[in-house]
Coordinates of C-alpha atoms and ligand atoms in Angstrom, one line a residue:
X1 CA 138.0 42.0 14.5
X2 CA 138.7 40.8 18.0
X3 CA 137.2 43.0 20.8
X4 CA 139.5 43.3 24.0
X5 CA 138.6 45.4 27.1
X6 CA 140.5 46.4 29.9
X7 CA 140.0 46.8 33.5
X8 CA 142.6 48.7 35.7
X9 CA 142.9 48.7 39.7
X10 CA 145.2 50.6 42.0
X11 CA 147.6 53.5 41.1
X12 CA 148.4 55.7 38.2
X13 CA 151.3 53.6 37.2
X14 CA 148.9 50.8 36.7
X15 CA 146.8 53.3 34.7
X16 CA 149.6 54.4 32.7
X17 CA 150.5 50.6 32.0
X18 CA 147.2 50.0 30.8
X19 CA 147.5 52.8 28.2
X20 CA 150.4 51.0 26.8
X21 CA 149.0 47.7 26.6
X22 CA 145.7 49.3 24.8
X23 CA 148.1 50.6 22.1
X24 CA 149.7 47.4 21.6
X25 CA 146.5 45.5 21.1
X26 CA 145.1 48.4 18.9
X27 CA 148.1 48.3 16.7
X28 CA 147.6 44.5 16.3
X29 CA 144.0 45.2 15.0
X30 CA 142.0 44.8 17.9
X31 CA 139.0 47.0 18.9
X32 CA 139.1 48.3 22.3
X33 CA 135.6 48.2 23.8
X34 CA 134.4 49.2 27.4
X35 CA 134.8 46.1 29.9
X36 CA 130.8 46.2 30.5
X37 CA 130.5 44.7 27.0
X38 CA 130.9 41.4 25.7
X39 CA 134.4 41.1 24.5
X40 CA 136.7 38.5 23.2
X41 CA 139.6 39.3 25.4
X42 CA 139.5 40.8 28.7
X43 CA 142.8 42.2 30.4
X44 CA 142.4 42.7 34.0
X45 CA 145.6 44.9 35.6
X46 CA 145.6 44.0 39.2
X47 CA 146.8 45.8 42.3
X48 CA 148.1 44.3 45.6
X49 CA 148.9 47.3 47.9
X50 CA 145.9 46.3 49.9
X51 CA 144.1 43.1 50.7
X52 CA 141.1 45.0 49.2
X53 CA 143.0 45.2 45.9
X54 CA 143.4 41.2 45.9
X55 CA 139.7 40.6 46.5
X56 CA 138.4 43.1 44.2
X57 CA 140.9 41.8 41.3
X58 CA 139.5 38.2 42.0
X59 CA 135.8 39.4 41.9
X60 CA 136.5 41.1 38.5
X61 CA 138.1 38.2 37.0
X62 CA 134.8 36.2 38.0
X63 CA 132.7 38.9 36.7
X64 CA 134.0 39.0 33.2
X65 CA 134.1 35.2 33.1
X66 CA 130.4 35.7 33.5
X67 CA 129.9 38.2 31.0
X68 CA 131.5 36.2 28.3
X69 CA 132.6 32.4 29.5
X70 CA 134.4 32.0 26.2
X71 CA 136.5 35.0 26.4
X72 CA 140.4 35.0 27.0
X73 CA 141.0 36.6 30.4
X74 CA 144.3 37.7 30.9
X75 CA 145.7 38.8 34.3
X76 CA 148.6 41.2 34.7
X77 CA 149.9 43.3 37.5
X78 CA 151.0 43.3 41.0
X79 CA 148.5 40.8 42.4
X80 CA 149.5 38.0 39.5
X81 CA 153.3 38.9 40.4
X82 CA 153.1 37.9 44.1
X83 CA 150.3 35.2 43.9
X84 CA 150.4 33.6 40.4
X85 CA 149.0 30.5 41.7
X86 CA 146.1 32.1 43.4
X87 CA 145.4 33.7 39.9
X88 CA 145.8 30.5 38.0
X89 CA 143.3 28.8 40.3
X90 CA 140.4 31.1 39.4
X91 CA 138.3 29.3 36.7
X92 CA 138.6 31.0 33.3
X93 CA 141.9 32.7 33.8
X94 CA 144.1 31.8 30.4
X95 CA 146.9 34.0 30.5
X96 CA 148.9 35.1 33.6
X97 CA 151.6 37.9 33.5
X98 CA 153.4 39.8 36.3
X99 CA 154.4 43.3 36.2
X100 CA 157.1 42.2 33.6
X101 CA 157.0 41.1 30.0
X102 CA 153.7 43.0 29.1
X103 CA 155.3 44.1 25.7
X104 CA 154.6 40.5 24.7
X105 CA 151.0 40.5 25.9
X106 CA 149.3 40.4 22.6
X107 CA 151.5 37.5 21.7
X108 CA 150.5 35.5 24.7
X109 CA 146.8 36.1 24.4
X110 CA 146.9 34.9 20.6
X111 CA 148.6 31.6 21.8
X112 CA 146.1 31.3 24.3
X113 CA 143.4 31.7 21.5
X114 CA 145.3 28.8 19.6
X115 CA 146.0 26.3 22.5
X116 CA 144.5 24.8 25.7
X117 CA 145.7 25.3 29.1
X118 CA 147.0 28.4 30.9
X119 CA 149.9 30.6 29.6
X120 CA 151.9 31.4 32.7
X121 CA 154.7 34.1 31.8
X122 CA 155.4 35.4 35.4
X123 CA 158.9 36.2 35.4
X124 CA 161.5 36.8 38.7
X125 CA 161.1 40.3 38.8
X126 CA 163.7 40.8 41.5
X127 CA 166.2 40.1 38.5
X128 CA 164.9 42.5 36.1
X129 CA 167.6 45.4 35.4
X130 CA 166.0 47.4 32.5
X131 CA 163.1 49.6 32.3
X132 CA 160.3 47.8 30.3
X133 CA 160.0 50.7 27.7
X134 CA 156.7 50.2 26.0
X135 CA 155.9 53.3 23.7
X136 CA 152.5 54.7 23.8
X137 CA 150.9 53.6 20.3
X138 CA 147.3 54.9 21.3
X139 CA 146.6 58.4 22.9
X140 CA 145.2 58.0 26.4
X141 CA 141.5 59.0 26.7
X142 CA 142.1 61.6 29.4
X143 CA 143.0 65.1 29.6
X144 CA 146.0 64.8 32.0
X145 CA 148.9 62.5 30.6
X146 CA 150.7 60.4 32.9
X147 CA 154.1 59.5 31.6
X148 CA 155.7 56.6 33.6
X149 CA 159.7 57.1 33.8
X150 CA 160.6 54.8 36.6
X151 CA 159.7 51.1 38.2
X152 CA 160.4 49.5 41.3
X153 CA 161.7 50.3 44.7
X154 CA 164.1 49.0 47.2
X155 CA 163.1 51.3 50.2
X156 CA 161.3 48.2 51.9
X157 CA 158.7 50.0 53.9
X158 CA 158.0 47.3 56.3
X159 CA 154.2 47.5 55.2
X160 CA 154.6 47.6 51.6
X161 CA 154.7 44.6 49.0
X162 CA 155.7 46.7 46.1
X163 CA 159.4 46.0 46.3
X164 CA 158.3 42.4 46.0
X165 CA 155.7 43.0 43.2
X166 CA 157.9 45.3 41.2
X167 CA 161.5 44.7 41.9
X168 CA 164.4 47.0 41.8
X169 CA 164.8 50.6 40.4
X170 CA 165.0 50.8 36.8
X171 CA 164.6 54.1 35.1
X172 CA 163.5 55.2 31.5
X173 CA 166.1 56.7 29.4
X174 CA 166.0 60.5 28.7
X175 CA 165.8 60.2 25.0
X176 CA 162.6 57.8 25.5
X177 CA 161.0 60.4 27.9
X178 CA 161.4 63.0 25.5
X179 CA 160.0 61.4 22.5
X180 CA 157.2 60.0 24.3
X181 CA 156.6 63.3 26.0
X182 CA 156.9 65.0 22.6
X183 CA 154.1 62.4 21.2
X184 CA 151.7 63.6 24.1
X185 CA 152.2 67.2 23.4
X186 CA 151.8 66.8 19.7
X187 CA 148.5 65.3 20.5
X188 CA 147.4 68.1 22.2
X189 CA 147.9 67.1 25.8
X190 CA 148.3 70.4 28.1
X191 CA 149.6 68.7 31.1
X192 CA 151.8 65.8 31.6
X193 CA 152.3 64.0 35.1
X194 CA 155.5 62.4 35.6
X195 CA 155.0 58.9 37.6
X196 CA 157.1 56.0 38.8
X197 CA 156.9 53.3 41.5
X198 CA 159.7 55.2 43.3
X199 CA 160.1 58.5 41.4
X200 CA 162.5 60.1 43.4
X201 CA 164.9 57.4 43.0
X202 CA 164.6 58.2 39.1
X203 CA 168.0 57.8 37.6
X204 CA 169.9 56.1 40.4
X205 CA 170.4 52.7 38.4
X206 CA 172.1 54.7 35.7
X207 CA 175.1 55.6 38.1
X208 CA 175.9 58.7 36.1
X209 CA 174.2 61.2 38.3
X210 CA 171.2 61.5 36.5
X211 CA 168.1 62.4 38.5
X212 CA 164.5 63.5 38.6
X213 CA 165.9 66.8 37.8
X214 CA 167.1 65.7 34.4
X215 CA 163.8 64.0 33.6
X216 CA 161.6 67.0 34.6
X217 CA 164.2 69.5 32.6
X218 CA 163.8 67.3 29.4
X219 CA 160.0 67.5 29.6
X220 CA 160.0 71.3 30.5
X221 CA 162.0 72.1 27.6
X222 CA 159.4 70.7 25.1
X223 CA 157.2 73.0 23.0
X224 CA 153.3 73.0 23.5
X225 CA 153.7 72.0 27.3
X226 CA 151.5 74.2 29.7
X227 CA 151.9 72.2 33.0
X228 CA 154.3 69.5 34.2
X229 CA 153.4 67.9 37.5
X230 CA 155.2 65.2 39.6
X231 CA 153.6 61.9 41.1
X232 CA 154.1 61.1 44.7
X233 CA 157.7 61.8 45.9
X234 CA 159.5 61.0 49.2
X235 CA 160.1 64.3 50.9
X236 CA 163.7 63.5 51.7
X237 CA 164.4 63.0 48.0
X238 CA 163.5 66.4 47.2
X239 CA 167.1 67.8 45.9
X240 CA 167.9 71.5 46.1
X241 CA 168.2 71.9 42.5
X242 CA 164.9 70.2 41.8
X243 CA 163.2 72.7 44.1
X244 CA 164.8 75.4 42.6
X245 CA 163.6 74.3 39.3
X246 CA 159.9 74.0 40.6
X247 CA 160.3 77.4 42.3
X248 CA 161.4 79.1 39.0
X249 CA 160.0 77.4 35.8
X250 CA 156.6 79.0 35.2
X251 CA 155.2 75.4 33.7
X252 CA 156.2 73.7 36.7
X253 CA 153.0 73.0 39.0
X254 CA 153.4 74.1 42.5
X255 CA 152.1 71.1 43.9
X256 CA 154.1 68.1 45.7
X257 CA 152.8 64.9 47.0
X258 CA 155.1 64.0 49.9
X259 CA 154.0 61.0 52.1
X260 CA 154.4 61.5 55.6
X261 CA 152.5 58.0 56.5
X262 CA 152.5 58.9 60.4
X263 CA 153.0 61.5 62.7
X264 CA 154.9 59.5 65.3
X265 CA 158.8 58.9 65.5
X266 CA 158.0 55.5 67.1
X267 CA 155.8 54.4 64.3
X268 CA 157.9 55.9 61.6
X269 CA 161.0 53.5 63.0
X270 CA 158.8 50.3 62.9
X271 CA 157.5 51.4 59.2
X272 CA 161.1 51.7 58.3
X273 CA 160.7 55.1 57.0
X274 CA 164.0 57.0 56.5
X275 CA 163.1 60.1 58.4
X276 CA 161.7 61.5 61.6
X277 CA 159.2 64.1 62.5
X278 CA 161.7 66.6 63.0
X279 CA 163.2 66.1 59.7
X280 CA 160.0 66.0 58.0
X281 CA 158.8 69.4 59.6
X282 CA 162.3 71.0 58.4
X283 CA 161.6 69.7 54.8
X284 CA 158.1 71.0 54.7
X285 CA 159.3 74.3 56.2
X286 CA 162.0 74.7 53.6
X287 CA 159.8 73.8 50.4
X288 CA 157.1 76.5 51.8
X289 CA 160.0 79.2 52.3
X290 CA 161.2 78.5 49.0
X291 CA 157.7 78.4 47.2
X292 CA 155.3 80.4 48.9
X293 CA 151.7 79.2 48.3
X294 CA 152.8 75.7 47.3
X295 CA 150.4 73.1 48.0
X296 CA 151.6 70.0 49.6
X297 CA 149.4 66.8 49.8
X298 CA 150.1 63.6 51.7
X299 CA 149.4 60.1 52.6
X300 CA 148.9 58.8 55.9
X301 CA 148.3 55.2 57.3
X302 CA 146.5 54.9 60.5
X303 CA 146.3 51.6 62.5
X304 CA 149.9 50.4 61.9
X305 CA 150.9 47.7 64.4
X306 CA 152.1 49.2 67.6
X307 CA 150.2 52.4 67.2
X308 CA 148.4 52.9 70.6
X309 CA 145.7 55.5 71.0
X310 CA 148.2 57.6 72.6
X311 CA 150.4 57.5 69.6
X312 CA 147.5 57.8 67.4
X313 CA 147.0 61.2 69.2
X314 CA 150.2 62.5 68.9
X315 CA 150.3 61.7 65.3
X316 CA 147.0 63.4 64.7
X317 CA 148.3 66.6 66.4
X318 CA 151.5 66.6 64.6
X319 CA 149.4 66.4 61.2
X320 CA 147.1 69.3 62.4
X321 CA 150.1 71.3 62.6
X322 CA 151.6 70.8 59.0
X323 CA 148.4 72.2 57.2
X324 CA 148.4 69.9 54.2
X325 CA 146.2 70.8 51.2
X326 CA 144.9 67.3 50.9
X327 CA 145.6 64.2 52.9
X328 CA 144.8 60.5 51.5
X329 CA 143.9 58.3 54.7
X330 CA 144.3 54.6 54.6
X331 CA 143.6 52.0 57.3
X332 CA 146.7 49.7 57.8
X333 CA 146.4 46.5 55.6
X334 CA 148.6 43.7 56.5
X335 CA 150.3 42.2 53.3
X336 CA 151.6 38.4 53.7
X337 CA 155.3 38.4 53.5
X338 CA 155.9 41.9 54.8
X339 CA 157.6 42.5 58.1
X340 CA 154.6 44.4 59.4
X341 CA 152.1 41.8 58.9
X342 CA 154.1 39.5 61.2
X343 CA 154.5 42.1 63.9
X344 CA 152.6 41.8 67.3
X345 CA 150.3 44.4 68.5
X346 CA 147.8 44.8 65.3
X347 CA 145.3 47.3 65.8
X348 CA 141.7 46.0 65.9
X349 CA 139.4 46.8 62.9
X350 CA 137.0 48.9 65.0
X351 CA 140.1 51.2 66.3
X352 CA 141.5 51.5 62.6
X353 CA 137.7 52.4 61.4
X354 CA 137.3 55.0 64.3
X355 CA 140.9 56.7 63.7
X356 CA 140.1 56.8 59.8
X357 CA 137.1 58.7 60.8
X358 CA 138.8 61.2 63.1
X359 CA 141.7 61.9 60.7
X360 CA 139.3 62.3 57.9
X361 CA 137.8 65.0 59.7
X362 CA 141.0 66.9 60.1
X363 CA 141.8 66.2 56.5
X364 CA 138.5 67.5 55.4
X365 CA 139.0 70.6 57.4
X366 CA 142.4 71.3 56.3
X367 CA 141.4 71.1 52.7
X368 CA 138.5 73.3 53.0
X369 CA 140.9 75.9 54.6
X370 CA 143.4 75.6 51.8
X371 CA 140.4 76.0 49.3
X372 CA 139.2 79.1 51.2
X373 CA 142.4 80.7 50.8
X374 CA 142.0 80.8 47.1
X375 CA 138.5 82.0 47.0
X376 CA 138.4 85.6 45.0
X377 CA 141.4 84.5 42.9
X378 CA 141.7 83.9 39.3
X379 CA 143.3 80.3 38.6
X380 CA 144.4 78.4 35.6
X381 CA 142.2 75.3 35.5
X382 CA 142.6 72.2 33.1
X383 CA 139.2 70.8 32.8
X384 CA 138.7 67.1 32.8
X385 CA 134.9 65.8 33.1
X386 CA 131.7 66.7 32.4
X387 CA 128.8 65.6 34.1
X388 CA 125.0 66.6 33.8
X389 CA 126.0 70.0 32.7
X390 CA 128.8 70.8 35.3
X391 CA 132.6 70.5 34.3
X392 CA 135.3 70.2 36.8
X393 CA 139.1 70.2 36.5
X394 CA 142.2 71.0 38.4
X395 CA 144.2 74.1 39.3
X396 CA 148.0 74.0 39.3
X397 CA 147.8 73.4 43.3
X398 CA 145.3 70.5 42.7
X399 CA 142.3 72.2 43.7
X400 CA 139.2 70.6 42.1
X401 CA 137.0 73.4 40.4
X402 CA 133.7 73.1 39.3
X403 CA 132.0 75.5 36.8
X404 CA 128.5 75.3 34.8
X405 CA 129.7 77.7 32.3
X406 CA 130.5 76.1 28.7
X407 CA 134.0 74.7 28.6
X408 CA 135.8 72.2 26.4
X409 CA 137.5 69.5 28.4
X410 CA 141.3 69.0 27.8
X411 CA 141.7 73.0 27.7
X412 CA 142.7 75.4 30.5
X413 CA 141.0 78.5 31.4
X414 CA 141.2 81.4 33.4
X415 CA 138.7 81.0 36.3
X416 CA 137.5 83.0 39.1
X417 CA 136.9 81.1 42.2
X418 CA 133.7 82.1 44.1
X419 CA 132.9 79.6 46.7
X420 CA 133.6 76.4 48.2
X421 CA 131.8 73.5 46.4
X422 CA 131.7 70.0 47.1
X423 CA 135.2 68.9 47.6
X424 CA 136.7 71.7 45.9
X425 CA 135.7 75.1 44.5
X426 CA 133.0 76.5 42.2
X427 CA 134.1 79.2 39.8
X428 CA 133.1 81.1 36.9
X429 CA 135.3 81.6 33.6
X430 CA 137.3 84.7 33.6
X431 CA 139.0 84.3 30.3
X432 CA 139.2 81.7 27.8
X433 CA 142.1 80.1 26.3
Ligands
SF4_1 S1 158.7 53.8 49.1 FE1 157.8 52.4 50.6 S2 156.0 52.7 50.5 FE2 156.7 53.6 48.5 S3 156.9 51.7 47.1 FE3 158.8 52.0 48.2 S4 158.5 50.4 50.1 FE4 156.4 50.8 49.3

C-alpha cells in the first residue's frame, strides 16, 4: 500500500480541501501518514496570502524532497495557482495543480508514478463557473468540522491576491451542503463551521435569491447538530434575516468574525473596502443591539501603503472604541500583481513591526477584558485538544477554555469559568454531557 502525507498551509478553506483530498486517496487504497514520516507521495497544499506563505511553501517542498528523494511531490493551492512556473522550477516537484481540478489529484499522482516529467494541471481559474464539489470520503481528524460551501471572490480588495488565485464566486448546492453536513453529524461531530473564501456572497451565482441564510437554515434543521458557526464574513453582507436567525436559533453560535482591516477612512478607500468607519460602527451597534453579549472578532492589517503615523493612531483609537473580543493583527505584505503592491508610500518594515506590536497590546487587553466578563458564569465548551493533562476547547463565543478535569475531546461540557488563563480562561466541569 502506498503511503501519502499531507501538509496544509493557510486558511480553514485549505484545511477543508486537504481533508477532501485525504478522502480521495484513502478511497483509492492509500495509507495516510504524518508528514514527518517517509512517504511515497507528499501533497503540499500551499498558501499565497502573504509572501511568507510563498516562502514557507517553497521550504516545505524542499524539506519533503530531502525526507524521501524518490517520493512524488504534488503541489496544489493558491501559490501553485498564481506562480506555477516558480513551483515547477523547484527540484523534485512532479505534479502541479492550482485551486481547481483537485478531484483528479489521485489520477495525476498515479500518472506521475508511471511516467517521467512534470504533470502540470493548473487551470485558468478565472473561467471557473461551478463549485468543485468533492464529497468527504474520510472524516476529518478534528472535533469541529469545517464545511466549505463557497469558492472565489470578486471584491478585489487592493491588497489581496485571492480573487486571482480562486476566481469568481461559486456556491455549493443546498442539497450537497445538507448531505455533507448530515454525514459529519452522523459521524459524531457536534459543531459545524461554514466556511468559504467570500462566505457572505454564498448563493449570489445562483441568481435565484439563495443566500447564506438558506445555507445556515439547511444545516440548522439537521438532527444531531449542537452548534453552528460561521467563518469570516464581510460586515456589510450580514443580512437582517441572517442576523435574526443568529439571534433566535438556539444552536447558532453568538460569535461573528467581521473583518474591519483598518480604522481609517482614507486607507479603507485605498484598500477598496466597500464601507467607511461610520457604516462599520453602525453595523456593529446594530449586531450588538440585536444580540446582546455577541462576540465580535476581527482582522486588522497594519502598515498598508500610505498609512502615516497619524492615520495609524486614528485607526488604533477607532479600534479601541469597538471592544472586539479578539483581533488578528497582520502586517501588510505586498503581493505581486495587486494594485497595492504598486502603490507609492510603502511603509517601512520597522514601522510595520512597531505598529503590529502596539496594536497587539490593545488586542490582548481587549481579549482579556472580554474574557473577564465571563468569569463566574457557566458556558458550554466543546473540548478539542489535550496536552499534558490540560484539555482546551471553545465556548459558543469563541473563548478558549482550559481545564485539568477529565474530559473527552469532541464532547461538549458545561464549564464554570473561574479565572483568566493563558490566552483564555481556566474552568472546572460543572456538568457533563
Ligand atoms: S473580500 Fe477582499 S480580502 Fe476577502 S478574499 Fe475578497 S478580495 Fe480578499
